[in-house]
PDB file of C-alpha atoms in Angstrom:
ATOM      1  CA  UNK P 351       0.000   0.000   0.000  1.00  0.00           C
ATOM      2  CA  UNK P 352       1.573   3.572  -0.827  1.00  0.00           C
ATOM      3  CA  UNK P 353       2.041   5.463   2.151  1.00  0.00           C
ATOM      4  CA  UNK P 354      -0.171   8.575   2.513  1.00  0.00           C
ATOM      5  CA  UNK P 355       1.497  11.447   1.522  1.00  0.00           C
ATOM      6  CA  UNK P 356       2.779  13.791   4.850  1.00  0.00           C
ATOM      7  CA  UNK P 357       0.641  17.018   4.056  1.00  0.00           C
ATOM      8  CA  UNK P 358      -2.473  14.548   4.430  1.00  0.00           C
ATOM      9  CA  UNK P 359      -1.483  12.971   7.630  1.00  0.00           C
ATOM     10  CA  UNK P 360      -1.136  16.635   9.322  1.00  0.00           C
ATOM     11  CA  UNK P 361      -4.143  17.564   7.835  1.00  0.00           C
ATOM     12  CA  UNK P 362      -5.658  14.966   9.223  1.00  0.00           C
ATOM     13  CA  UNK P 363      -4.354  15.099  12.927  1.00  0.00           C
ATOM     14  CA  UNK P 364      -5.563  18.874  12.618  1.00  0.00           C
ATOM     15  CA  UNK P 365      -9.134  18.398  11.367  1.00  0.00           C
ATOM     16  CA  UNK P 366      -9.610  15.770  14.539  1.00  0.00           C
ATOM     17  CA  UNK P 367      -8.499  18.424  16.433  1.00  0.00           C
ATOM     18  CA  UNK P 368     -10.848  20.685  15.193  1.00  0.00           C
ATOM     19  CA  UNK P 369     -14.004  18.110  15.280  1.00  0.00           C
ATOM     20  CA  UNK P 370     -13.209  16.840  18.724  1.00  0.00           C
ATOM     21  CA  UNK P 371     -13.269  19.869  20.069  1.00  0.00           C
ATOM     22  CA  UNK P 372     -10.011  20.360  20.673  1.00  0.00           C
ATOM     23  CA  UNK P 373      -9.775  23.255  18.737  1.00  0.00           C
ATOM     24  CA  UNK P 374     -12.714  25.788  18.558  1.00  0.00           C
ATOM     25  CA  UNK P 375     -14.097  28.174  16.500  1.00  0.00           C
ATOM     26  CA  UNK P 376     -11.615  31.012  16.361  1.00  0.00           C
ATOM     27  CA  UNK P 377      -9.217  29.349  17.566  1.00  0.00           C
ATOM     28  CA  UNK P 378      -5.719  29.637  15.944  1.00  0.00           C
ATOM     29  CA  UNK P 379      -4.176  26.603  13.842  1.00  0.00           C
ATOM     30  CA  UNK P 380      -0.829  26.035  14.446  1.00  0.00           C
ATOM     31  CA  UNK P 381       0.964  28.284  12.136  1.00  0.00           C
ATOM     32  CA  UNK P 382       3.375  27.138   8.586  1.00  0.00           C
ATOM     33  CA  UNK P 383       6.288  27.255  11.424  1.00  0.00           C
ATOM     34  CA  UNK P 384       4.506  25.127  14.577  1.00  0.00           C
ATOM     35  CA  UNK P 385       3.909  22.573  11.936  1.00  0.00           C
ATOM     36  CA  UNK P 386       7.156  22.260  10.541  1.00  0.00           C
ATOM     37  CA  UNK P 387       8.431  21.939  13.794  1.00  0.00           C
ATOM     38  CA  UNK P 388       6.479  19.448  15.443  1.00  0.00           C
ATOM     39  CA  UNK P 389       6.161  16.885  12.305  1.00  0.00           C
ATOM     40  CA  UNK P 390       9.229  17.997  11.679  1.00  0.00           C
ATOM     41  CA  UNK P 391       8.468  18.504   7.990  1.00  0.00           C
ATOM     42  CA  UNK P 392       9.643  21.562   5.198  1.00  0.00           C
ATOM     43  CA  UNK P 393       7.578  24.461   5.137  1.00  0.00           C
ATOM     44  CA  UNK P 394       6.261  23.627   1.552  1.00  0.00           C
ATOM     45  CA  UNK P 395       4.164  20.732   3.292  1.00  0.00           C
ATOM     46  CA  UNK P 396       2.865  22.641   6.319  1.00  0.00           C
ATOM     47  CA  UNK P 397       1.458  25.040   3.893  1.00  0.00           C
ATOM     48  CA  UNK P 398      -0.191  22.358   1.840  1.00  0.00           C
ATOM     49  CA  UNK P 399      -1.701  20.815   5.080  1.00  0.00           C
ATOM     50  CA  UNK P 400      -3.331  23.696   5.585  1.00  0.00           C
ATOM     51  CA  UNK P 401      -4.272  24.451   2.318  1.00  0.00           C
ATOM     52  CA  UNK P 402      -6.047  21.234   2.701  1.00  0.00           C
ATOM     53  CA  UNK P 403      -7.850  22.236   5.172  1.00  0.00           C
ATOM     54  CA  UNK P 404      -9.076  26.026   4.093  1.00  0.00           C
ATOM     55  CA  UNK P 405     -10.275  24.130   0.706  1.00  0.00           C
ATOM     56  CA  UNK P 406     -12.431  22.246   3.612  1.00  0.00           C
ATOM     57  CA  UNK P 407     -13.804  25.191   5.186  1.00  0.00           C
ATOM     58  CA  UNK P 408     -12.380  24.119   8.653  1.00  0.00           C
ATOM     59  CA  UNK P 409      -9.919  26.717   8.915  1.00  0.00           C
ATOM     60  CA  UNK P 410      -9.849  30.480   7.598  1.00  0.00           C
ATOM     61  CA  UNK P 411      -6.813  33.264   7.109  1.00  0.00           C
ATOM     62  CA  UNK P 412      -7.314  36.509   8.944  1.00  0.00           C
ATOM     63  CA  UNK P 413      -5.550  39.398   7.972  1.00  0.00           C
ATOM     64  CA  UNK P 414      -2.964  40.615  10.379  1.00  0.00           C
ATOM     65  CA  UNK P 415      -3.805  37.591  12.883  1.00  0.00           C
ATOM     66  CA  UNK P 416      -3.504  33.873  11.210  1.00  0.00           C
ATOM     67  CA  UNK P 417      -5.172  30.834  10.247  1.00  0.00           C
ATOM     68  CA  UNK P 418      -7.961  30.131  12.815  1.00  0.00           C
ATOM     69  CA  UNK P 419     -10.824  27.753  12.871  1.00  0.00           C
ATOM     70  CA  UNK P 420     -13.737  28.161  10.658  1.00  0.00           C
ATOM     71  CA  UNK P 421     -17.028  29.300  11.847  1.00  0.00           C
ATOM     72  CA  UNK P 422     -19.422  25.763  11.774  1.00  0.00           C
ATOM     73  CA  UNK P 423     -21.355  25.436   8.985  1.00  0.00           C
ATOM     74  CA  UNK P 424     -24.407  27.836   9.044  1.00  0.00           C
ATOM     75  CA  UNK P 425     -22.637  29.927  11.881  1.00  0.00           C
ATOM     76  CA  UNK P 426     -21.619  33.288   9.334  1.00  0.00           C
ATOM     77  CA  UNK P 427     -21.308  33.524   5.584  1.00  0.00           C
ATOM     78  CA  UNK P 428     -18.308  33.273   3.726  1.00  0.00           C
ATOM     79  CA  UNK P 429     -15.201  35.582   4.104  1.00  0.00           C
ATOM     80  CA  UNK P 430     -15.155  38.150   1.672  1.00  0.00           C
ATOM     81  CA  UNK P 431     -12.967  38.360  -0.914  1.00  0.00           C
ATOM     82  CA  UNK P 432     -10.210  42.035  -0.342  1.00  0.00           C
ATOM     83  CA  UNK P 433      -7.299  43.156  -1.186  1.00  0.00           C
ATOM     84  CA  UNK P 434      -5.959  42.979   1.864  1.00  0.00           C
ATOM     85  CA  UNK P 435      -6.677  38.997   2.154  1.00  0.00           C
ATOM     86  CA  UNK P 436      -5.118  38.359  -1.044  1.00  0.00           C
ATOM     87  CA  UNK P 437      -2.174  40.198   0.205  1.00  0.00           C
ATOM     88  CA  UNK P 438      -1.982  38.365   3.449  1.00  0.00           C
ATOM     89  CA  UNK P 439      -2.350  35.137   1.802  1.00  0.00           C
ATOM     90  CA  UNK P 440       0.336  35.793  -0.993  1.00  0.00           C
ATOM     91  CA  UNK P 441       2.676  36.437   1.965  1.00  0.00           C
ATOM     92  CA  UNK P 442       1.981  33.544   3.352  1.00  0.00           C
ATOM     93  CA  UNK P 443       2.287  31.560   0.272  1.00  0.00           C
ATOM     94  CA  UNK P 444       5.913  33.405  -0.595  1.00  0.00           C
ATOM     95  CA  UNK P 445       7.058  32.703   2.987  1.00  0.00           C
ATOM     96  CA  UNK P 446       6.575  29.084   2.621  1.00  0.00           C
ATOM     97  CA  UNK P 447       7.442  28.188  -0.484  1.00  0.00           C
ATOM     98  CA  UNK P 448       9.175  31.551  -2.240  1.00  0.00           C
ATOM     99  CA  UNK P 449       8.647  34.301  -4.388  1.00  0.00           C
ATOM    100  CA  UNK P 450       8.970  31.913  -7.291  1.00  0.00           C
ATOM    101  CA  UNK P 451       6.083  29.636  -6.045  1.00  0.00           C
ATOM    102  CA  UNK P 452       4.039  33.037  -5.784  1.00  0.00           C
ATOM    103  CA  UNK P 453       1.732  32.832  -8.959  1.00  0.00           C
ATOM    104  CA  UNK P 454      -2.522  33.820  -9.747  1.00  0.00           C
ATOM    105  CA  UNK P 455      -3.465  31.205 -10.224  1.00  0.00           C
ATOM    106  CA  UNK P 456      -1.878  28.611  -7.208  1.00  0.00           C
ATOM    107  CA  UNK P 457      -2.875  32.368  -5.103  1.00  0.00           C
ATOM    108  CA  UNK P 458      -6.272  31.141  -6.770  1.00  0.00           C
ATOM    109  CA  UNK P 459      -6.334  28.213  -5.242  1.00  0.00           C
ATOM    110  CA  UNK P 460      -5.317  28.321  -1.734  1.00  0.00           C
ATOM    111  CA  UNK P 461      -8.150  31.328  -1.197  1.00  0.00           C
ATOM    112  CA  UNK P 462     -10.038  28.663  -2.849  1.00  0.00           C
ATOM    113  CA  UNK P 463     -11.314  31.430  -5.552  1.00  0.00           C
ATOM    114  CA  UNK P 464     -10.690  31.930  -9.883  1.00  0.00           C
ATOM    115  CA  UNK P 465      -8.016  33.818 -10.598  1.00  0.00           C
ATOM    116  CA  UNK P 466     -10.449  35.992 -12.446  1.00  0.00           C
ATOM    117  CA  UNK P 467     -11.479  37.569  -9.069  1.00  0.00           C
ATOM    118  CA  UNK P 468      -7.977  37.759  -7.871  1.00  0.00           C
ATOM    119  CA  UNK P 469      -7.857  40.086 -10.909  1.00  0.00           C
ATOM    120  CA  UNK P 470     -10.875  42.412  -9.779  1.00  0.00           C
ATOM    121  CA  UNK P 471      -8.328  43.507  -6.833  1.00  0.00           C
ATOM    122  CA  UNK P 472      -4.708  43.152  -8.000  1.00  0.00           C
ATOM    123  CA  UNK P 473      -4.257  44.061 -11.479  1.00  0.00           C
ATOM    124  CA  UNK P 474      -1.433  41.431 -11.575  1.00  0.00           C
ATOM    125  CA  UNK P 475       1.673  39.679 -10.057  1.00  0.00           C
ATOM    126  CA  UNK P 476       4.134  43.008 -10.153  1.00  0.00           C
ATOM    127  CA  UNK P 477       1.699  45.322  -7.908  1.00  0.00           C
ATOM    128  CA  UNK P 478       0.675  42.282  -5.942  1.00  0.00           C
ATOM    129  CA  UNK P 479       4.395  41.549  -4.605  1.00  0.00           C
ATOM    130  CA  UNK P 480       4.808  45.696  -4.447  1.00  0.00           C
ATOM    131  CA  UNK P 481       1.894  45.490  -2.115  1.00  0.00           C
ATOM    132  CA  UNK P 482       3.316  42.482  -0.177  1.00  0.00           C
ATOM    133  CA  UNK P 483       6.483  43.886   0.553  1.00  0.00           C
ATOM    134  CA  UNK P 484       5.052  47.060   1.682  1.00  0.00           C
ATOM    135  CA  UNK P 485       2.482  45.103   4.239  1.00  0.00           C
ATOM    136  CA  UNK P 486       5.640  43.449   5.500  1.00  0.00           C
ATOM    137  CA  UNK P 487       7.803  46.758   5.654  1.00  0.00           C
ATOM    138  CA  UNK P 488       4.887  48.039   7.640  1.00  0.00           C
ATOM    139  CA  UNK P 489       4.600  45.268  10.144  1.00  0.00           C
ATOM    140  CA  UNK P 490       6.705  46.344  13.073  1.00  0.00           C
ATOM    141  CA  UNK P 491       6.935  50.342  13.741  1.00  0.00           C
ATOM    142  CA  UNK P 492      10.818  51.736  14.065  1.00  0.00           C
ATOM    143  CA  UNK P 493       9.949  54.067  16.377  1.00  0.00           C
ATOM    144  CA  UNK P 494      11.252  57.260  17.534  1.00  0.00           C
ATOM    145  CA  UNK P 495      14.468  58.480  16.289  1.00  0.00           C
ATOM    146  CA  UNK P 496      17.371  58.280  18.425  1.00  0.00           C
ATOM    147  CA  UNK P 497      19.345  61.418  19.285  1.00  0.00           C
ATOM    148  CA  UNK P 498      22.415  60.317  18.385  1.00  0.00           C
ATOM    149  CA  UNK P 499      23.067  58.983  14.357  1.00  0.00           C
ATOM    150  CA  UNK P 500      25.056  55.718  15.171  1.00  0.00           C
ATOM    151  CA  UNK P 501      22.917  53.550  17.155  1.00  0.00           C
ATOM    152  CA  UNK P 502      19.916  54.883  15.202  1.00  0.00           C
ATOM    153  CA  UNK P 503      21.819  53.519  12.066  1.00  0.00           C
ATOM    154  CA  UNK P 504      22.424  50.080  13.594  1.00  0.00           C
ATOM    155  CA  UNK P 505      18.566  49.921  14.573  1.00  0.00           C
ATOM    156  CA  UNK P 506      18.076  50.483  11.019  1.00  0.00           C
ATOM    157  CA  UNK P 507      20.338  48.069  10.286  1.00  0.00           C
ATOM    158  CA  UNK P 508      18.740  45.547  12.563  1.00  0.00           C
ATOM    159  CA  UNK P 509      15.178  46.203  11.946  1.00  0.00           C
ATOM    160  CA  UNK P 510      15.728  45.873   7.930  1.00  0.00           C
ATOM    161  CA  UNK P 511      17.794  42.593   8.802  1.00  0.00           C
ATOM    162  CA  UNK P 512      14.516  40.821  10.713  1.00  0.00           C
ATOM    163  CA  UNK P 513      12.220  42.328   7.708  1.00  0.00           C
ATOM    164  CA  UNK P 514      13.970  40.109   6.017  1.00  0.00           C
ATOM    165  CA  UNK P 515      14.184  37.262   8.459  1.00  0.00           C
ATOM    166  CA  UNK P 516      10.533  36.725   8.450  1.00  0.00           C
ATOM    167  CA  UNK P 517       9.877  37.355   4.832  1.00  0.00           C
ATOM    168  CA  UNK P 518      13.307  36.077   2.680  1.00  0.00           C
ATOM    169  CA  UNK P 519      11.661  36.343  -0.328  1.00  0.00           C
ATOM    170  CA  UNK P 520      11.854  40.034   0.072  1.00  0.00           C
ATOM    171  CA  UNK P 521      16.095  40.355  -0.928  1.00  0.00           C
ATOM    172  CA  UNK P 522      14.819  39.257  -4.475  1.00  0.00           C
ATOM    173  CA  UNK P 523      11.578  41.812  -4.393  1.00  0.00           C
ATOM    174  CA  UNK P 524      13.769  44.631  -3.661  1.00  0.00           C
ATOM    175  CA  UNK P 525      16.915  43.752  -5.585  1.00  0.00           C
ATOM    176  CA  UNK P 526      17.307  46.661  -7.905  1.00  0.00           C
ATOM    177  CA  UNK P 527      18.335  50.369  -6.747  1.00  0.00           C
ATOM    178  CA  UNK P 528      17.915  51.980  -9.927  1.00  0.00           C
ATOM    179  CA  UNK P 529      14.192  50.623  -9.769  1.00  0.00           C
ATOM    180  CA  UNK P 530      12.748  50.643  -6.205  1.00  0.00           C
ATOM    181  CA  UNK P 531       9.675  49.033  -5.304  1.00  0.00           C
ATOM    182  CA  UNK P 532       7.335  52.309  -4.638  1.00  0.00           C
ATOM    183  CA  UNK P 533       6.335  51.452  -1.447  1.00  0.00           C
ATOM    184  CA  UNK P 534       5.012  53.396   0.707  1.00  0.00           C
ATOM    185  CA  UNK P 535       6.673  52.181   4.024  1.00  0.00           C
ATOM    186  CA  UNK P 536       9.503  51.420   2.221  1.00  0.00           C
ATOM    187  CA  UNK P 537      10.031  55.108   1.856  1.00  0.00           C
ATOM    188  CA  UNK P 538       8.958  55.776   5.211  1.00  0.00           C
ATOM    189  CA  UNK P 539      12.211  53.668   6.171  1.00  0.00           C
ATOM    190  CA  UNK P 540      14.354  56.012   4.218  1.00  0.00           C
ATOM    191  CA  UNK P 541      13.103  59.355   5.764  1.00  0.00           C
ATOM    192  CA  UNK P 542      13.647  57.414   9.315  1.00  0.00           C
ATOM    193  CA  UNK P 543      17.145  56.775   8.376  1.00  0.00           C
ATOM    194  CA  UNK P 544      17.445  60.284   6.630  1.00  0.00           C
ATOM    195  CA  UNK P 545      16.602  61.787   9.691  1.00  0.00           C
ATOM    196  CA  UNK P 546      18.761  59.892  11.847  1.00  0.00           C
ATOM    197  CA  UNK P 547      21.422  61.273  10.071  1.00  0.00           C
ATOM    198  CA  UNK P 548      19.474  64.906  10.084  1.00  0.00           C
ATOM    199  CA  UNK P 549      22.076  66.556  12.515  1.00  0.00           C
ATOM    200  CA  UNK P 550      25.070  65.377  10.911  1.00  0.00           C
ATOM    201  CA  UNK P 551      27.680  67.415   9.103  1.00  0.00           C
ATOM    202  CA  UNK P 552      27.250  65.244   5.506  1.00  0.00           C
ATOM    203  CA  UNK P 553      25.915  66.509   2.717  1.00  0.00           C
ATOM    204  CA  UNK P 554      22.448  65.252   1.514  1.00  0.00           C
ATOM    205  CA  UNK P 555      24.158  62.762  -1.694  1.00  0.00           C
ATOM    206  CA  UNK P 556      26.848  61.929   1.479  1.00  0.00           C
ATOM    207  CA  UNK P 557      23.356  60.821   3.461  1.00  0.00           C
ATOM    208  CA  UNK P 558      21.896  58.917   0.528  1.00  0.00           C
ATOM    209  CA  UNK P 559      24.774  57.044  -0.291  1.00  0.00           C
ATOM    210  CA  UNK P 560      24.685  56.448   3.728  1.00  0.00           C
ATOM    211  CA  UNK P 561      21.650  54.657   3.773  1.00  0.00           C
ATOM    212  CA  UNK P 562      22.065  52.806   0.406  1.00  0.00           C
ATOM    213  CA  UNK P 563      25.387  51.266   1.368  1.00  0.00           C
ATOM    214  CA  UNK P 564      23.788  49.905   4.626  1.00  0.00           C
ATOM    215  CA  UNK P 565      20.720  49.196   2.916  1.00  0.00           C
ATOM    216  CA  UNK P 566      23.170  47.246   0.283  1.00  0.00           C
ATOM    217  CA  UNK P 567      24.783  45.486   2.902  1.00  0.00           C
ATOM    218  CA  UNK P 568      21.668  44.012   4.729  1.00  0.00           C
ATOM    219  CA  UNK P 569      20.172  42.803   1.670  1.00  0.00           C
ATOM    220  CA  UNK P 570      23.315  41.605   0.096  1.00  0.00           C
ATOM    221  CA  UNK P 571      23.333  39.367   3.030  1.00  0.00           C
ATOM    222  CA  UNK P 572      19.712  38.283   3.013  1.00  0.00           C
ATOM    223  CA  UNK P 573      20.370  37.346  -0.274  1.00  0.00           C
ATOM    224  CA  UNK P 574      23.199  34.867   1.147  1.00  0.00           C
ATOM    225  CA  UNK P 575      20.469  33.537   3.597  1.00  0.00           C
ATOM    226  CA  UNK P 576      17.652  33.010   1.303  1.00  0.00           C
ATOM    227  CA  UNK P 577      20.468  30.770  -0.777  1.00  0.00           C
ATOM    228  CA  UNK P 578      21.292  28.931   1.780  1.00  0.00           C
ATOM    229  CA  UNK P 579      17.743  28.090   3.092  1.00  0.00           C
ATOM    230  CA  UNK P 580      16.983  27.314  -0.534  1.00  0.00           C
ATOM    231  CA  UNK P 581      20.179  25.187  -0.514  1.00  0.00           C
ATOM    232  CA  UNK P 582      18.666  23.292   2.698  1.00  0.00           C
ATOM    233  CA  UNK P 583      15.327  22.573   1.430  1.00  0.00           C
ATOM    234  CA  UNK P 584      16.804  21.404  -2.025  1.00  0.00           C
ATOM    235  CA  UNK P 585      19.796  19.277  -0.662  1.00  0.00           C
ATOM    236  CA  UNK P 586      18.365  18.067   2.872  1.00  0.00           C
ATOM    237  CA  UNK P 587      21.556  18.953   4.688  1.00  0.00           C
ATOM    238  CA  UNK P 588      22.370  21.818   7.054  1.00  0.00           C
ATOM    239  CA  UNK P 589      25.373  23.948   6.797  1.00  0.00           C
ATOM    240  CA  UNK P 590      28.042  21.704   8.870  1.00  0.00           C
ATOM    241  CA  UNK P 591      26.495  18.589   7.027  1.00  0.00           C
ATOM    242  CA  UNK P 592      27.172  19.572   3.363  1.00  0.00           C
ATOM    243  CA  UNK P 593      31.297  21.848   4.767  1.00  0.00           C
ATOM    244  CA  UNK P 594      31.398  17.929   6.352  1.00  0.00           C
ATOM    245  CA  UNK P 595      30.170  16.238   3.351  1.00  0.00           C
ATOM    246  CA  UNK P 596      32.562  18.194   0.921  1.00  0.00           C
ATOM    247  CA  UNK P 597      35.431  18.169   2.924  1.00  0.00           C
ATOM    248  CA  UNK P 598      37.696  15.879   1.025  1.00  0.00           C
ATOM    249  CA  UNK P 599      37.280  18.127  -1.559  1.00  0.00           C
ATOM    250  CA  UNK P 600      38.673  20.588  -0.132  1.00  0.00           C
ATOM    251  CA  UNK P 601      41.249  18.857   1.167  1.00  0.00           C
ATOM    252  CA  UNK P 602      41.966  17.347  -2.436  1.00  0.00           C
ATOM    253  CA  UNK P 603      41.859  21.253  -4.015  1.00  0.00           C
ATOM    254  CA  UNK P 604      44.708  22.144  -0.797  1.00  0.00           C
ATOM    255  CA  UNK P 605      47.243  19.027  -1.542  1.00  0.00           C
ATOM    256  CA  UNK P 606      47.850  20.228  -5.171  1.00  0.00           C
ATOM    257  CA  UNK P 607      49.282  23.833  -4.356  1.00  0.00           C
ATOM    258  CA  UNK P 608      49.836  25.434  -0.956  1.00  0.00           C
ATOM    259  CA  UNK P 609      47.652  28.282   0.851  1.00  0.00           C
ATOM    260  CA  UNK P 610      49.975  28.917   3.414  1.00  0.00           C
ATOM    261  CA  UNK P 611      47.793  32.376   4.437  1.00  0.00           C
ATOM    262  CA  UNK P 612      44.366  30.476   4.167  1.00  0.00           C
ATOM    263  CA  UNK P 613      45.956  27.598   6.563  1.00  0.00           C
ATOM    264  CA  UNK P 614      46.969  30.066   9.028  1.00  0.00           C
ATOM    265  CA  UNK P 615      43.708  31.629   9.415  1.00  0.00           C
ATOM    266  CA  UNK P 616      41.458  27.953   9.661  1.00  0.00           C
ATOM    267  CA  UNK P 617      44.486  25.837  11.710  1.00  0.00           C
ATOM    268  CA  UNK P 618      43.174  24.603  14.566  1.00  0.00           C
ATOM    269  CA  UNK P 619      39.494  25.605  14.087  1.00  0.00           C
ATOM    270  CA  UNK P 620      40.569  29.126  14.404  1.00  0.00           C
ATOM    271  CA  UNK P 621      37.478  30.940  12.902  1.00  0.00           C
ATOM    272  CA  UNK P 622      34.425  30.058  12.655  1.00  0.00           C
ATOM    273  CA  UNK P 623      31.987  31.939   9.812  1.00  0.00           C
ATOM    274  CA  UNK P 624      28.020  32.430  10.224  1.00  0.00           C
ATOM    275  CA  UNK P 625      26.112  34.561   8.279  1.00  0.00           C
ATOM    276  CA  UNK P 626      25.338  36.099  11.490  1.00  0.00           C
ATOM    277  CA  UNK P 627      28.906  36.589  13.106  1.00  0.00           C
ATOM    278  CA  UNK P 628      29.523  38.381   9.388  1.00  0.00           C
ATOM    279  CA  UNK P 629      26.449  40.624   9.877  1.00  0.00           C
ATOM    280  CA  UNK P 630      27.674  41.697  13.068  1.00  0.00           C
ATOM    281  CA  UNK P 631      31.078  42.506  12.027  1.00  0.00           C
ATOM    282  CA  UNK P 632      30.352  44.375   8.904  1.00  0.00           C
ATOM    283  CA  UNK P 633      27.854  46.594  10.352  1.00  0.00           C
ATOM    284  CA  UNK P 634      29.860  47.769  13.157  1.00  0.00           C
ATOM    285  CA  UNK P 635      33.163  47.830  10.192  1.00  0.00           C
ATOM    286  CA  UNK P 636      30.476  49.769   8.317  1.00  0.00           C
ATOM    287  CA  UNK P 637      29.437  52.203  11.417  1.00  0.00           C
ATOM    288  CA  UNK P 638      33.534  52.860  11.941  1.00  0.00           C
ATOM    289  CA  UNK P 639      33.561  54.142   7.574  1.00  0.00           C
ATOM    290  CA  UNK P 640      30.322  56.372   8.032  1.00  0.00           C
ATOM    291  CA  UNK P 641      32.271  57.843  11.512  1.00  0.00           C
ATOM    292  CA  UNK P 642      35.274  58.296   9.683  1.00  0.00           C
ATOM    293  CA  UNK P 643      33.591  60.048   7.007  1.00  0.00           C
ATOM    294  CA  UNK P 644      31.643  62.756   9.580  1.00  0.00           C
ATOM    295  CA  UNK P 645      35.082  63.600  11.183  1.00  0.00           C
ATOM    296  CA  UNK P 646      36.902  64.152   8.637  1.00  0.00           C
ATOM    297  CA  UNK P 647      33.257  66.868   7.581  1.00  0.00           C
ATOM    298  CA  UNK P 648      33.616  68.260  10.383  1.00  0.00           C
ATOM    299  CA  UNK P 649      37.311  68.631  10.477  1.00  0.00           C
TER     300      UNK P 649
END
């Protein structure tokens, strides 16, 4: 007998959930992330699992909240069809599975709709993701600006770094700088960082240029970790796994000429490289350029 596919078996031990009782109406699910965790499957399946189950009518996406449990049958009428739905449900959909999975029609079918009325509210897939990343640009405030420009910069820093944490798909979306996305909390990050550096001796291009090169460096780096998680999900093997994996490789590339300088610096397990330990040091390398630059204005 062929084994039932995962996505079924979750949606399975969810719905009994849901009809014993166990979970109630308006209750949450557990979310793409719980489900990944505890069947310990890729976030491509929990999304189908629950997929499964909105097609059902047990479960329903609220905007801004989740997935909770449906309404019984006869309870309310169906949940209307907006713009902001669709745009909560393509993020949900591009979290998952990526930007790539993202299309009308598979949008079409997880909000268990025609594409043709996806169309009535998002003219197509361009504004759609222009729309997602500014609903995800506006989900956590910055707050107020700090007096001082160098810690306000590295909360800049920080914040655009878990932006793209929660939503990797975003590096690609706002890849070019010669063609921003016209967002409009997207922007609203650039006058925060603007006037962070408000009181500072620089010139307005000298400002600019500020906040692109950090804004360069974060998303040059969440580029590097939407790779790797794509690298994960496509090879089944962590980071140590596939350096242990490859190493004779390495060590067949290092017998046929020497690296003396390269031996020096990995002898011994001297270093030891994480796209986060990298983040950390080239913002604070980065901070040190930008102070370097005011003194010598002000000088």
């Amino acid at each position: 007998m062929t084994p039932e596919p995962p996505y079924l078996t979750i949606a399975a031990a969810i719905r009994r959930r849901i009809r014993s009782g166990e979970l109630a109406p308006g209750d949450p699910v557990p979310s793409t992330r719980a489900v990944t965790r505890e069947w310990g499957v890729a976030m491509a399946t929990a999304t189908k699992a629950l997929a499964v189950l909105r097609r059902e009518g047990l479960v329903r996406v609220e905007p801004g909240v989740g997935t909770l449990v449906a309404a019984r049958s006869g309870d309310t009428r169906p949940e209307p069809l907006t713009r902001r739905r669709i745009v909560r449900a393509a993020l949900e959909l591009a979290d998952a599975e990526g930007l790539n999975a993202l299309t009308m029609r598979r949008l079409a079918t997880v909000l268990d709709t025609s594409a043709m009325a996806l169309y009535r509210h998002v003219p197509g897939k361009g504004e759609l993701v222009r729309l997602m990343a500014d609903e995800a640009c506006g989900e956590v405030p910055l707050g107020p600006v700090p007096a001082h420009w160098r810690p306000g910069l590295e909360r800049a820093a920080r914040w655009l770094r878990e932006v793209y944490a929660r939503h990797r798909w975003m590096a690609q979306a706002m890849a070019s700088f010669t063609r921003p996305v016209a967002s409009p909390n997207a922007m609203a990050y650039t006058e925060w960082v603007l006037a962070v550096l408000r009181g500072t001796p620089m010139t307005s291009s000298q400002k600019l240029h500020t906040h692109l090169t950090l804004f360069a460096f974060v998303q040059g780096l969440a580029l590097a970790d939407d790779l790797e998680e794509q690298a994960r999900l496509d090879t089944g093997l962590s980071g140590d796994e596939w350096m242990e994996q490859n190493e004779p490789r390495f060590d067949a590339a290092q017998s046929g000429r020497p690296y003396p300088l390269l031996d020096e610096v990995t002898r011994d397990g001297g270093f030891e490289l994480s796209l986060e330990t990298l983040f950390e040091f080239g913002l604070q390398r980065t901070l040190d350029g930008i102070a370097a630059m005011i003194d010598e204005t002000s000088g």
